[in-house]
PDB file of C-alpha atoms and ligand atoms in Angstrom:
ATOM      1  CA  MET A  17      35.815  20.444   7.789  1.00 73.00           C
ATOM      2  CA  HIS A  18      34.035  17.146   7.425  1.00 85.00           C
ATOM      3  CA  PRO A  19      34.415  15.166  10.672  1.00 87.00           C
ATOM      4  CA  PHE A  20      34.219  11.707   9.030  1.00 91.00           C
ATOM      5  CA  LYS A  21      36.193  11.811   5.804  1.00 91.00           C
ATOM      6  CA  GLY A  22      36.914   8.076   6.085  1.00 92.00           C
ATOM      7  CA  SER A  23      33.277   7.167   5.488  1.00 94.00           C
ATOM      8  CA  VAL A  24      32.307   5.020   2.514  1.00 95.00           C
ATOM      9  CA  HIS A  25      30.151   6.607  -0.198  1.00 96.00           C
ATOM     10  CA  VAL A  26      27.132   4.351   0.283  1.00 97.00           C
ATOM     11  CA  PRO A  27      25.251   5.246  -2.969  1.00 97.00           C
ATOM     12  CA  ALA A  28      28.498   4.592  -4.904  1.00 97.00           C
ATOM     13  CA  LEU A  29      28.789   1.199  -3.181  1.00 97.00           C
ATOM     14  CA  GLU A  30      25.210   0.367  -4.229  1.00 97.00           C
ATOM     15  CA  GLN A  31      25.939   1.477  -7.793  1.00 97.00           C
ATOM     16  CA  LEU A  32      29.114  -0.592  -7.967  1.00 97.00           C
ATOM     17  CA  ILE A  33      27.329  -3.741  -6.811  1.00 97.00           C
ATOM     18  CA  ALA A  34      24.555  -3.099  -9.381  1.00 97.00           C
ATOM     19  CA  ARG A  35      27.080  -2.487 -12.164  1.00 97.00           C
ATOM     20  CA  VAL A  36      29.445  -5.418 -11.673  1.00 97.00           C
ATOM     21  CA  GLY A  37      26.955  -7.859 -10.113  1.00 96.00           C
ATOM     22  CA  ARG A  38      26.817  -9.232  -6.584  1.00 96.00           C
ATOM     23  CA  GLU A  39      28.720 -12.419  -7.558  1.00 96.00           C
ATOM     24  CA  ARG A  40      31.789 -10.359  -8.440  1.00 97.00           C
ATOM     25  CA  VAL A  41      31.936  -8.757  -4.997  1.00 97.00           C
ATOM     26  CA  PRO A  42      33.270 -11.416  -2.593  1.00 97.00           C
ATOM     27  CA  LEU A  43      33.401  -8.991   0.317  1.00 97.00           C
ATOM     28  CA  VAL A  44      33.421  -5.337   1.231  1.00 98.00           C
ATOM     29  CA  MET A  45      36.430  -4.122   3.207  1.00 97.00           C
ATOM     30  CA  LEU A  46      36.097  -0.958   5.248  1.00 97.00           C
ATOM     31  CA  THR A  47      39.285   0.502   6.724  1.00 97.00           C
ATOM     32  CA  ILE A  48      38.865   2.170  10.115  1.00 96.00           C
ATOM     33  CA  THR A  49      40.401   4.721  10.185  1.00 92.00           C
ATOM     34  CA  ASN A  50      41.213   5.495   6.548  1.00 91.00           C
ATOM     35  CA  ASN A  51      45.009   5.398   6.359  1.00 86.00           C
ATOM     36  CA  SER A  52      45.548   6.420   2.726  1.00 81.00           C
ATOM     37  CA  GLY A  53      43.063   9.302   2.978  1.00 78.00           C
ATOM     38  CA  GLY A  54      44.408  11.148   6.001  1.00 84.00           C
ATOM     39  CA  GLY A  55      43.793   8.820   8.961  1.00 89.00           C
ATOM     40  CA  GLN A  56      40.193   9.963   8.922  1.00 92.00           C
ATOM     41  CA  PRO A  57      37.489   8.131  10.867  1.00 95.00           C
ATOM     42  CA  VAL A  58      34.330   6.446   9.583  1.00 96.00           C
ATOM     43  CA  SER A  59      31.109   7.401  11.385  1.00 95.00           C
ATOM     44  CA  ILE A  60      29.035   4.736  13.114  1.00 95.00           C
ATOM     45  CA  GLU A  61      26.007   5.838  11.082  1.00 95.00           C
ATOM     46  CA  ASN A  62      27.999   5.299   7.883  1.00 96.00           C
ATOM     47  CA  MET A  63      29.116   1.836   8.999  1.00 97.00           C
ATOM     48  CA  ARG A  64      25.493   1.036   9.816  1.00 97.00           C
ATOM     49  CA  ALA A  65      24.420   2.117   6.317  1.00 98.00           C
ATOM     50  CA  ALA A  66      27.251   0.170   4.625  1.00 98.00           C
ATOM     51  CA  SER A  67      26.407  -2.866   6.723  1.00 98.00           C
ATOM     52  CA  ALA A  68      22.740  -2.668   5.666  1.00 98.00           C
ATOM     53  CA  VAL A  69      23.742  -2.600   1.983  1.00 98.00           C
ATOM     54  CA  CYS A  70      26.075  -5.576   2.446  1.00 98.00           C
ATOM     55  CA  ARG A  71      23.454  -7.579   4.346  1.00 97.00           C
ATOM     56  CA  LYS A  72      20.803  -6.795   1.719  1.00 97.00           C
ATOM     57  CA  HIS A  73      23.042  -8.320  -0.956  1.00 97.00           C
ATOM     58  CA  GLY A  74      24.457 -11.113   1.215  1.00 97.00           C
ATOM     59  CA  ILE A  75      27.988  -9.686   0.919  1.00 98.00           C
ATOM     60  CA  PRO A  76      30.260 -10.087   3.966  1.00 97.00           C
ATOM     61  CA  LEU A  77      31.463  -6.821   5.507  1.00 98.00           C
ATOM     62  CA  TYR A  78      34.999  -6.943   6.873  1.00 98.00           C
ATOM     63  CA  PHE A  79      36.869  -4.222   8.692  1.00 98.00           C
ATOM     64  CA  ASP A  80      40.546  -3.464   8.318  1.00 98.00           C
ATOM     65  CA  ALA A  81      40.421  -2.816  12.040  1.00 97.00           C
ATOM     66  CA  CYS A  82      44.016  -1.871  12.769  1.00 96.00           C
ATOM     67  CA  ARG A  83      42.935   1.529  14.122  1.00 97.00           C
ATOM     68  CA  PHE A  84      39.540   0.501  15.494  1.00 97.00           C
ATOM     69  CA  ALA A  85      40.096   2.127  18.884  1.00 97.00           C
ATOM     70  CA  GLU A  86      41.062   5.502  17.426  1.00 96.00           C
ATOM     71  CA  ASN A  87      38.022   5.300  15.189  1.00 96.00           C
ATOM     72  CA  ALA A  88      35.896   4.495  18.260  1.00 96.00           C
ATOM     73  CA  TYR A  89      37.336   7.509  20.095  1.00 95.00           C
ATOM     74  CA  PHE A  90      36.201   9.823  17.307  1.00 92.00           C
ATOM     75  CA  ARG A  91      32.588   9.082  18.305  1.00 84.00           C
ATOM     76  CA  LEU A  92      33.030  12.351  20.212  1.00 83.00           C
ATOM     77  CA  ARG A  93      32.365  14.013  16.843  1.00 83.00           C
ATOM     78  CA  GLU A  94      29.110  12.116  16.319  1.00 85.00           C
ATOM     79  CA  GLU A  95      25.784  13.100  17.800  1.00 86.00           C
ATOM     80  CA  GLY A  96      24.219  10.497  20.034  1.00 87.00           C
ATOM     81  CA  TYR A  97      27.414   8.516  20.647  1.00 86.00           C
ATOM     82  CA  GLU A  98      29.436  10.934  22.803  1.00 86.00           C
ATOM     83  CA  SER A  99      28.496   9.353  26.130  1.00 90.00           C
ATOM     84  CA  LYS A 100      29.370   5.790  25.172  1.00 93.00           C
ATOM     85  CA  THR A 101      32.759   4.353  26.110  1.00 94.00           C
ATOM     86  CA  PRO A 102      35.261   3.466  23.368  1.00 95.00           C
ATOM     87  CA  LYS A 103      34.737  -0.198  24.272  1.00 96.00           C
ATOM     88  CA  GLN A 104      30.957   0.065  23.832  1.00 95.00           C
ATOM     89  CA  ILE A 105      31.488   1.754  20.467  1.00 95.00           C
ATOM     90  CA  ALA A 106      34.008  -0.887  19.380  1.00 96.00           C
ATOM     91  CA  GLN A 107      31.544  -3.632  20.260  1.00 96.00           C
ATOM     92  CA  GLU A 108      28.857  -1.819  18.292  1.00 95.00           C
ATOM     93  CA  ILE A 109      31.194  -1.521  15.286  1.00 96.00           C
ATOM     94  CA  PHE A 110      32.122  -5.187  15.226  1.00 97.00           C
ATOM     95  CA  ARG A 111      28.472  -6.246  15.502  1.00 96.00           C
ATOM     96  CA  LEU A 112      27.902  -4.504  12.146  1.00 97.00           C
ATOM     97  CA  GLY A 113      30.477  -6.644  10.334  1.00 97.00           C
ATOM     98  CA  ASP A 114      31.222 -10.271   9.599  1.00 98.00           C
ATOM     99  CA  GLY A 115      34.906 -10.214  10.388  1.00 98.00           C
ATOM    100  CA  CYS A 116      38.086  -8.200  10.380  1.00 98.00           C
ATOM    101  CA  THR A 117      41.786  -8.164   9.692  1.00 98.00           C
ATOM    102  CA  MET A 118      44.040  -6.597  12.261  1.00 97.00           C
ATOM    103  CA  SER A 119      47.628  -5.446  12.138  1.00 97.00           C
ATOM    104  CA  ALA A 120      48.282  -5.477  15.877  1.00 96.00           C
ATOM    105  CA  LYS A 121      51.237  -3.112  15.547  1.00 95.00           C
ATOM    106  CA  LYS A 122      48.686  -0.328  15.531  1.00 96.00           C
ATOM    107  CA  ASP A 123      45.754  -0.532  17.942  1.00 97.00           C
ATOM    108  CA  GLY A 124      46.924  -3.907  19.233  1.00 96.00           C
ATOM    109  CA  LEU A 125      49.705  -1.944  20.992  1.00 96.00           C
ATOM    110  CA  ALA A 126      51.991  -4.881  20.205  1.00 96.00           C
ATOM    111  CA  ASN A 127      55.423  -4.936  18.610  1.00 93.00           C
ATOM    112  CA  ILE A 128      54.507  -7.412  15.923  1.00 93.00           C
ATOM    113  CA  GLY A 129      51.691  -9.578  14.642  1.00 92.00           C
ATOM    114  CA  GLY A 130      48.064  -9.455  13.764  1.00 93.00           C
ATOM    115  CA  PHE A 131      45.027 -11.624  13.269  1.00 93.00           C
ATOM    116  CA  LEU A 132      42.028 -12.458  11.140  1.00 94.00           C
ATOM    117  CA  CYS A 133      38.558 -12.746  12.677  1.00 96.00           C
ATOM    118  CA  THR A 134      35.264 -14.052  11.406  1.00 97.00           C
ATOM    119  CA  ASN A 135      31.819 -14.531  12.926  1.00 95.00           C
ATOM    120  CA  ASP A 136      31.276 -17.548  10.690  1.00 95.00           C
ATOM    121  CA  ASP A 137      32.226 -20.753  12.544  1.00 97.00           C
ATOM    122  CA  ALA A 138      32.577 -22.798   9.339  1.00 97.00           C
ATOM    123  CA  ILE A 139      34.983 -20.275   7.796  1.00 96.00           C
ATOM    124  CA  ALA A 140      36.880 -20.033  11.096  1.00 96.00           C
ATOM    125  CA  GLN A 141      37.371 -23.799  11.051  1.00 96.00           C
ATOM    126  CA  GLN A 142      38.675 -23.682   7.456  1.00 96.00           C
ATOM    127  CA  GLU A 143      41.025 -20.849   8.335  1.00 93.00           C
ATOM    128  CA  LYS A 144      42.377 -22.692  11.354  1.00 92.00           C
ATOM    129  CA  ASN A 145      42.955 -25.809   9.255  1.00 93.00           C
ATOM    130  CA  LEU A 146      44.839 -23.770   6.679  1.00 92.00           C
ATOM    131  CA  LEU A 147      46.849 -22.102   9.432  1.00 90.00           C
ATOM    132  CA  ILE A 148      48.142 -25.474  10.643  1.00 90.00           C
ATOM    133  CA  LEU A 149      49.279 -26.186   7.113  1.00 90.00           C
ATOM    134  CA  THR A 150      50.942 -22.823   6.512  1.00 89.00           C
ATOM    135  CA  GLU A 151      52.075 -21.434   9.880  1.00 86.00           C
ATOM    136  CA  GLY A 152      51.316 -23.626  12.846  1.00 85.00           C
ATOM    137  CA  TYR A 153      48.675 -24.432  15.440  1.00 85.00           C
ATOM    138  CA  PRO A 154      46.371 -21.445  16.302  1.00 81.00           C
ATOM    139  CA  THR A 155      47.730 -21.117  19.841  1.00 81.00           C
ATOM    140  CA  TYR A 156      51.241 -20.431  18.598  1.00 77.00           C
ATOM    141  CA  GLY A 157      50.934 -20.200  14.802  1.00 70.00           C
ATOM    142  CA  GLY A 158      53.268 -17.708  13.176  1.00 81.00           C
ATOM    143  CA  LEU A 159      53.559 -15.718  16.380  1.00 86.00           C
ATOM    144  CA  ALA A 160      55.354 -16.565  19.580  1.00 87.00           C
ATOM    145  CA  GLY A 161      53.085 -17.054  22.606  1.00 87.00           C
ATOM    146  CA  ARG A 162      54.410 -13.881  24.256  1.00 91.00           C
ATOM    147  CA  ASP A 163      53.355 -11.824  21.232  1.00 93.00           C
ATOM    148  CA  LEU A 164      49.880 -13.372  21.294  1.00 92.00           C
ATOM    149  CA  GLU A 165      49.674 -12.475  25.005  1.00 94.00           C
ATOM    150  CA  ALA A 166      50.802  -8.902  24.290  1.00 96.00           C
ATOM    151  CA  ILE A 167      48.073  -8.517  21.667  1.00 96.00           C
ATOM    152  CA  ALA A 168      45.437  -9.932  24.037  1.00 96.00           C
ATOM    153  CA  VAL A 169      46.352  -7.247  26.604  1.00 97.00           C
ATOM    154  CA  GLY A 170      46.860  -4.553  23.971  1.00 97.00           C
ATOM    155  CA  VAL A 171      43.391  -4.722  22.452  1.00 97.00           C
ATOM    156  CA  GLU A 172      41.931  -4.108  25.932  1.00 97.00           C
ATOM    157  CA  GLU A 173      44.355  -1.354  26.992  1.00 97.00           C
ATOM    158  CA  VAL A 174      44.000   0.536  23.743  1.00 97.00           C
ATOM    159  CA  LEU A 175      40.375   1.275  24.589  1.00 97.00           C
ATOM    160  CA  GLU A 176      41.302   3.209  27.727  1.00 97.00           C
ATOM    161  CA  GLU A 177      39.926   6.708  27.448  1.00 95.00           C
ATOM    162  CA  ASP A 178      43.077   8.357  28.870  1.00 95.00           C
ATOM    163  CA  TYR A 179      45.368   6.623  26.413  1.00 95.00           C
ATOM    164  CA  LEU A 180      43.183   7.505  23.435  1.00 96.00           C
ATOM    165  CA  CYS A 181      42.713  11.081  24.591  1.00 95.00           C
ATOM    166  CA  TYR A 182      46.481  11.640  24.942  1.00 93.00           C
ATOM    167  CA  ARG A 183      47.098  10.155  21.520  1.00 94.00           C
ATOM    168  CA  ILE A 184      44.434  12.070  19.622  1.00 94.00           C
ATOM    169  CA  VAL A 185      45.267  15.307  21.437  1.00 94.00           C
ATOM    170  CA  SER A 186      48.989  15.067  20.629  1.00 93.00           C
ATOM    171  CA  THR A 187      48.230  14.482  16.942  1.00 95.00           C
ATOM    172  CA  ALA A 188      45.867  17.463  16.962  1.00 95.00           C
ATOM    173  CA  TYR A 189      48.533  19.561  18.774  1.00 97.00           C
ATOM    174  CA  LEU A 190      51.046  18.897  16.010  1.00 97.00           C
ATOM    175  CA  GLY A 191      48.429  19.663  13.346  1.00 97.00           C
ATOM    176  CA  LYS A 192      47.372  22.904  15.010  1.00 97.00           C
ATOM    177  CA  HIS A 193      50.860  24.298  15.537  1.00 98.00           C
ATOM    178  CA  ILE A 194      51.988  23.772  11.973  1.00 98.00           C
ATOM    179  CA  SER A 195      48.720  24.815  10.333  1.00 98.00           C
ATOM    180  CA  ASP A 196      48.647  28.004  12.448  1.00 98.00           C
ATOM    181  CA  GLU A 197      51.884  28.933  10.645  1.00 98.00           C
ATOM    182  CA  GLY A 198      50.315  28.277   7.242  1.00 98.00           C
ATOM    183  CA  VAL A 199      51.543  24.727   6.596  1.00 98.00           C
ATOM    184  CA  PRO A 200      48.856  22.979   4.520  1.00 98.00           C
ATOM    185  CA  ILE A 201      47.577  19.758   6.119  1.00 97.00           C
ATOM    186  CA  VAL A 202      44.551  17.508   5.721  1.00 94.00           C
ATOM    187  CA  GLN A 203      41.990  18.977   8.102  1.00 93.00           C
ATOM    188  CA  PRO A 204      40.975  17.914  10.668  1.00 92.00           C
ATOM    189  CA  PRO A 205      44.080  15.920  11.699  1.00 93.00           C
ATOM    190  CA  GLY A 206      43.568  12.166  11.781  1.00 90.00           C
ATOM    191  CA  GLY A 207      44.033   9.819  14.725  1.00 91.00           C
ATOM    192  CA  HIS A 208      47.458   8.329  14.217  1.00 93.00           C
ATOM    193  CA  ALA A 209      48.976  10.905  11.912  1.00 95.00           C
ATOM    194  CA  VAL A 210      49.076  14.387  10.479  1.00 96.00           C
ATOM    195  CA  TYR A 211      49.127  14.464   6.684  1.00 96.00           C
ATOM    196  CA  LEU A 212      50.949  17.306   4.977  1.00 98.00           C
ATOM    197  CA  ASP A 213      49.502  18.400   1.633  1.00 98.00           C
ATOM    198  CA  ALA A 214      52.670  18.329  -0.475  1.00 98.00           C
ATOM    199  CA  ARG A 215      51.056  19.780  -3.613  1.00 98.00           C
ATOM    200  CA  ALA A 216      50.063  22.882  -1.673  1.00 98.00           C
ATOM    201  CA  PHE A 217      53.330  22.933   0.296  1.00 98.00           C
ATOM    202  CA  LEU A 218      55.454  22.759  -2.900  1.00 98.00           C
ATOM    203  CA  PRO A 219      53.236  24.203  -5.672  1.00 98.00           C
ATOM    204  CA  HIS A 220      56.282  24.677  -7.932  1.00 98.00           C
ATOM    205  CA  ILE A 221      56.897  20.903  -8.102  1.00 98.00           C
ATOM    206  CA  PRO A 222      54.545  19.092 -10.519  1.00 97.00           C
ATOM    207  CA  ALA A 223      53.030  15.740  -9.484  1.00 97.00           C
ATOM    208  CA  GLU A 224      55.316  13.898 -11.979  1.00 97.00           C
ATOM    209  CA  GLN A 225      58.284  15.107  -9.914  1.00 98.00           C
ATOM    210  CA  PHE A 226      56.909  13.621  -6.691  1.00 98.00           C
ATOM    211  CA  PRO A 227      56.389  16.597  -4.358  1.00 98.00           C
ATOM    212  CA  GLY A 228      55.495  14.224  -1.500  1.00 98.00           C
ATOM    213  CA  VAL A 229      58.769  12.330  -1.776  1.00 98.00           C
ATOM    214  CA  ALA A 230      60.711  15.582  -2.102  1.00 98.00           C
ATOM    215  CA  LEU A 231      59.103  16.873   1.088  1.00 98.00           C
ATOM    216  CA  ALA A 232      59.627  13.609   2.986  1.00 98.00           C
ATOM    217  CA  ALA A 233      63.325  13.684   2.015  1.00 98.00           C
ATOM    218  CA  GLU A 234      63.698  17.288   3.216  1.00 98.00           C
ATOM    219  CA  LEU A 235      62.143  16.476   6.595  1.00 98.00           C
ATOM    220  CA  TYR A 236      64.658  13.689   6.990  1.00 98.00           C
ATOM    221  CA  LEU A 237      67.603  15.853   5.992  1.00 98.00           C
ATOM    222  CA  GLU A 238      66.488  18.733   8.187  1.00 98.00           C
ATOM    223  CA  GLY A 239      65.770  16.826  11.375  1.00 98.00           C
ATOM    224  CA  GLY A 240      65.902  13.056  10.920  1.00 98.00           C
ATOM    225  CA  ILE A 241      62.116  12.822  10.773  1.00 97.00           C
ATOM    226  CA  ARG A 242      60.901   9.762   8.945  1.00 97.00           C
ATOM    227  CA  SER A 243      57.610  10.126   7.103  1.00 97.00           C
ATOM    228  CA  VAL A 244      56.081   8.519   4.042  1.00 96.00           C
ATOM    229  CA  GLU A 245      54.686   9.760   0.759  1.00 97.00           C
ATOM    230  CA  ILE A 246      51.132   8.736  -0.046  1.00 95.00           C
ATOM    231  CA  GLY A 247      50.700  10.074  -3.541  1.00 96.00           C
ATOM    232  CA  SER A 248      52.172   9.905  -7.040  1.00 97.00           C
ATOM    233  CA  LEU A 249      54.963   7.470  -6.169  1.00 97.00           C
ATOM    234  CA  MET A 250      52.552   5.127  -4.405  1.00 96.00           C
ATOM    235  CA  PHE A 251      49.593   5.353  -6.792  1.00 94.00           C
ATOM    236  CA  GLY A 252      51.120   6.639 -10.047  1.00 94.00           C
ATOM    237  CA  ALA A 253      49.005   8.877 -12.263  1.00 91.00           C
ATOM    238  CA  ALA A 254      45.858   7.745 -10.383  1.00 91.00           C
ATOM    239  CA  ALA A 255      46.933   9.745  -7.308  1.00 94.00           C
ATOM    240  CA  LYS A 256      44.433  12.493  -6.539  1.00 93.00           C
ATOM    241  CA  MET A 257      46.631  14.003  -3.846  1.00 95.00           C
ATOM    242  CA  ASP A 258      50.262  14.061  -2.836  1.00 97.00           C
ATOM    243  CA  LEU A 259      50.359  13.656   0.909  1.00 96.00           C
ATOM    244  CA  VAL A 260      53.150  13.119   3.406  1.00 97.00           C
ATOM    245  CA  ARG A 261      52.105  11.030   6.384  1.00 96.00           C
ATOM    246  CA  LEU A 262      53.638  11.875   9.731  1.00 97.00           C
ATOM    247  CA  ALA A 263      52.524   8.782  11.628  1.00 95.00           C
ATOM    248  CA  ILE A 264      53.110   9.075  15.348  1.00 94.00           C
ATOM    249  CA  PRO A 265      54.297   5.890  17.085  1.00 91.00           C
ATOM    250  CA  ARG A 266      52.076   5.158  20.083  1.00 89.00           C
ATOM    251  CA  ARG A 267      53.439   5.533  23.610  1.00 88.00           C
ATOM    252  CA  VAL A 268      56.786   6.890  22.441  1.00 89.00           C
ATOM    253  CA  TYR A 269      56.752  10.660  22.229  1.00 92.00           C
ATOM    254  CA  THR A 270      56.437  13.358  24.845  1.00 92.00           C
ATOM    255  CA  GLN A 271      55.240  16.863  24.095  1.00 92.00           C
ATOM    256  CA  SER A 272      58.816  18.083  23.665  1.00 95.00           C
ATOM    257  CA  HIS A 273      59.397  15.505  20.925  1.00 95.00           C
ATOM    258  CA  ILE A 274      56.329  16.830  19.129  1.00 96.00           C
ATOM    259  CA  ASP A 275      57.623  20.391  19.619  1.00 97.00           C
ATOM    260  CA  TYR A 276      60.850  19.320  17.916  1.00 98.00           C
ATOM    261  CA  VAL A 277      58.878  17.916  14.959  1.00 98.00           C
ATOM    262  CA  ILE A 278      57.002  21.218  14.695  1.00 98.00           C
ATOM    263  CA  GLU A 279      60.276  23.150  14.657  1.00 98.00           C
ATOM    264  CA  VAL A 280      61.730  20.971  11.905  1.00 98.00           C
ATOM    265  CA  ILE A 281      58.620  21.234   9.723  1.00 98.00           C
ATOM    266  CA  LEU A 282      58.563  25.008  10.106  1.00 98.00           C
ATOM    267  CA  ASN A 283      62.249  25.251   9.132  1.00 98.00           C
ATOM    268  CA  VAL A 284      61.505  23.307   5.949  1.00 98.00           C
ATOM    269  CA  TRP A 285      58.391  25.450   5.362  1.00 98.00           C
ATOM    270  CA  LYS A 286      60.518  28.618   5.473  1.00 98.00           C
ATOM    271  CA  ARG A 287      62.842  27.380   2.739  1.00 98.00           C
ATOM    272  CA  ARG A 288      60.203  25.557   0.677  1.00 98.00           C
ATOM    273  CA  GLU A 289      60.845  27.534  -2.505  1.00 98.00           C
ATOM    274  CA  GLN A 290      64.350  26.061  -2.801  1.00 97.00           C
ATOM    275  CA  ILE A 291      63.167  22.447  -2.648  1.00 98.00           C
ATOM    276  CA  ARG A 292      63.522  20.587  -5.932  1.00 97.00           C
ATOM    277  CA  GLY A 293      61.534  17.784  -7.518  1.00 98.00           C
ATOM    278  CA  LEU A 294      62.781  14.241  -8.089  1.00 98.00           C
ATOM    279  CA  ARG A 295      62.909  11.699 -10.864  1.00 97.00           C
ATOM    280  CA  LEU A 296      62.910   7.922 -10.684  1.00 97.00           C
ATOM    281  CA  THR A 297      66.127   6.029 -11.333  1.00 97.00           C
ATOM    282  CA  TYR A 298      64.724   2.603 -10.410  1.00 97.00           C
ATOM    283  CA  GLU A 299      61.220   1.239 -10.074  1.00 95.00           C
ATOM    284  CA  ALA A 300      60.129  -2.332  -9.353  1.00 95.00           C
ATOM    285  CA  PRO A 301      57.366  -3.799 -11.572  1.00 93.00           C
ATOM    286  CA  PHE A 302      54.908  -3.679  -8.643  1.00 91.00           C
ATOM    287  CA  LEU A 303      54.558  -1.845  -5.322  1.00 92.00           C
ATOM    288  CA  ARG A 304      57.299   0.448  -6.546  1.00 94.00           C
ATOM    289  CA  HIS A 305      57.108   2.879  -3.630  1.00 93.00           C
ATOM    290  CA  PHE A 306      58.666   0.343  -1.276  1.00 94.00           C
ATOM    291  CA  THR A 307      61.929   0.034  -3.197  1.00 96.00           C
ATOM    292  CA  ALA A 308      62.116   2.941  -5.643  1.00 97.00           C
ATOM    293  CA  ARG A 309      65.265   5.003  -6.022  1.00 97.00           C
ATOM    294  CA  LEU A 310      65.111   8.652  -7.002  1.00 97.00           C
ATOM    295  CA  GLU A 311      67.463  11.533  -7.697  1.00 97.00           C
ATOM    296  CA  LEU A 312      67.107  15.299  -7.604  1.00 96.00           C
ATOM    297  CA  MET A 313      66.015  17.019 -10.788  1.00 94.00           C
ATOM    298  CA  PRO A 314      68.921  18.970 -12.308  1.00 86.00           C
TER     299      PRO A 314
HETATM  300  C1  LIG B 426      45.164   0.396   7.332  1.00 51.80           C
HETATM  301  C2  LIG B 426      46.321  -0.576   7.322  1.00 51.80           C
HETATM  302  N1  LIG B 426      46.075  -1.880   7.124  1.00 51.80           N
HETATM  303  C3  LIG B 426      47.070  -2.790   7.096  1.00 51.80           C
HETATM  304  C4  LIG B 426      48.392  -2.411   7.272  1.00 51.80           C
HETATM  305  C5  LIG B 426      49.471  -3.468   7.183  1.00 51.80           C
HETATM  306  O1  LIG B 426      50.011  -3.795   8.390  1.00 51.80           O
HETATM  307  P1  LIG B 426      51.194  -4.878   8.508  1.00 51.80           P
HETATM  308  O2  LIG B 426      52.420  -4.226   7.978  1.00 51.80           O
HETATM  309  O3  LIG B 426      51.286  -5.173   9.978  1.00 51.80           O
HETATM  310  O4  LIG B 426      50.767  -6.081   7.719  1.00 51.80           O
HETATM  311  C6  LIG B 426      48.695  -1.068   7.490  1.00 51.80           C
HETATM  312  C7  LIG B 426      50.113  -0.623   7.681  1.00 51.80           C
HETATM  313  O5  LIG B 426      50.448   0.527   7.756  1.00 51.80           O
HETATM  314  C8  LIG B 426      47.635  -0.122   7.522  1.00 51.80           C
HETATM  315  O6  LIG B 426      47.877   1.189   7.758  1.00 51.80           O
END
């Protein structure tokens, strides 16, 4: 079990820059934690190495930082970082980059909103000018003042050790109880979600019949559990895996809610051989997974 499956493949990054040329790489974006690959964290050492490559080539390094605090908490898996606080780790992470995007619905602990950050004052000025044109003045912008205030508090609170511990432990609890019964999941469980491996869960359904969507639909029918496919519907033939993400909303569920989710998944697991594949009846020309319609295979 690799503890940092979200890490970037640094030699591949070097090779890509060499192949396409530095001028064709406007920035490098590193998502912490890696949402489409299992909610897996990136190690600090890996970020340091990626940052060194970017700085060598003069390429800005940006973080998709929406789960920065969960990523910081996973320093417990990394030698030499265990005794630092999540806040110290977060500060160390952001020093390695040039900016970030943030969907504050995640580790901003807010109901809505997000932000864009840069360490470059000239770019910040340009962005603020553009913001006035497109959304509004930076102090209110596209978000109401109360939402900006909630984010300001959220990014501090999210770094509290107790909060992060409860969150990561409840995700791991869900992962452990279903995998102990044989349910295939991405191991180890990520920070915000457990990812079911739908190809292994439903080996009789080929990727073209969307095993991830079939499984997500069954979880909803069985117990009203809403999940999302990350696989062949989302990425088409390029999908290497068919996963079902069980993202856990923060500060919502108690242990008994998680126990209910476990029960529902195990009920579906027991009758997995009867689950059928699906075929598309409508697909939009882009981002089809948001609006697709499917029906059961005959
Ligand atoms: C890693 C990551 N980045 C960005 C987003 C987009 O967030 P929003 O819908 O707030 O724009 C998401 C949403 O799930 C995400 O998981």
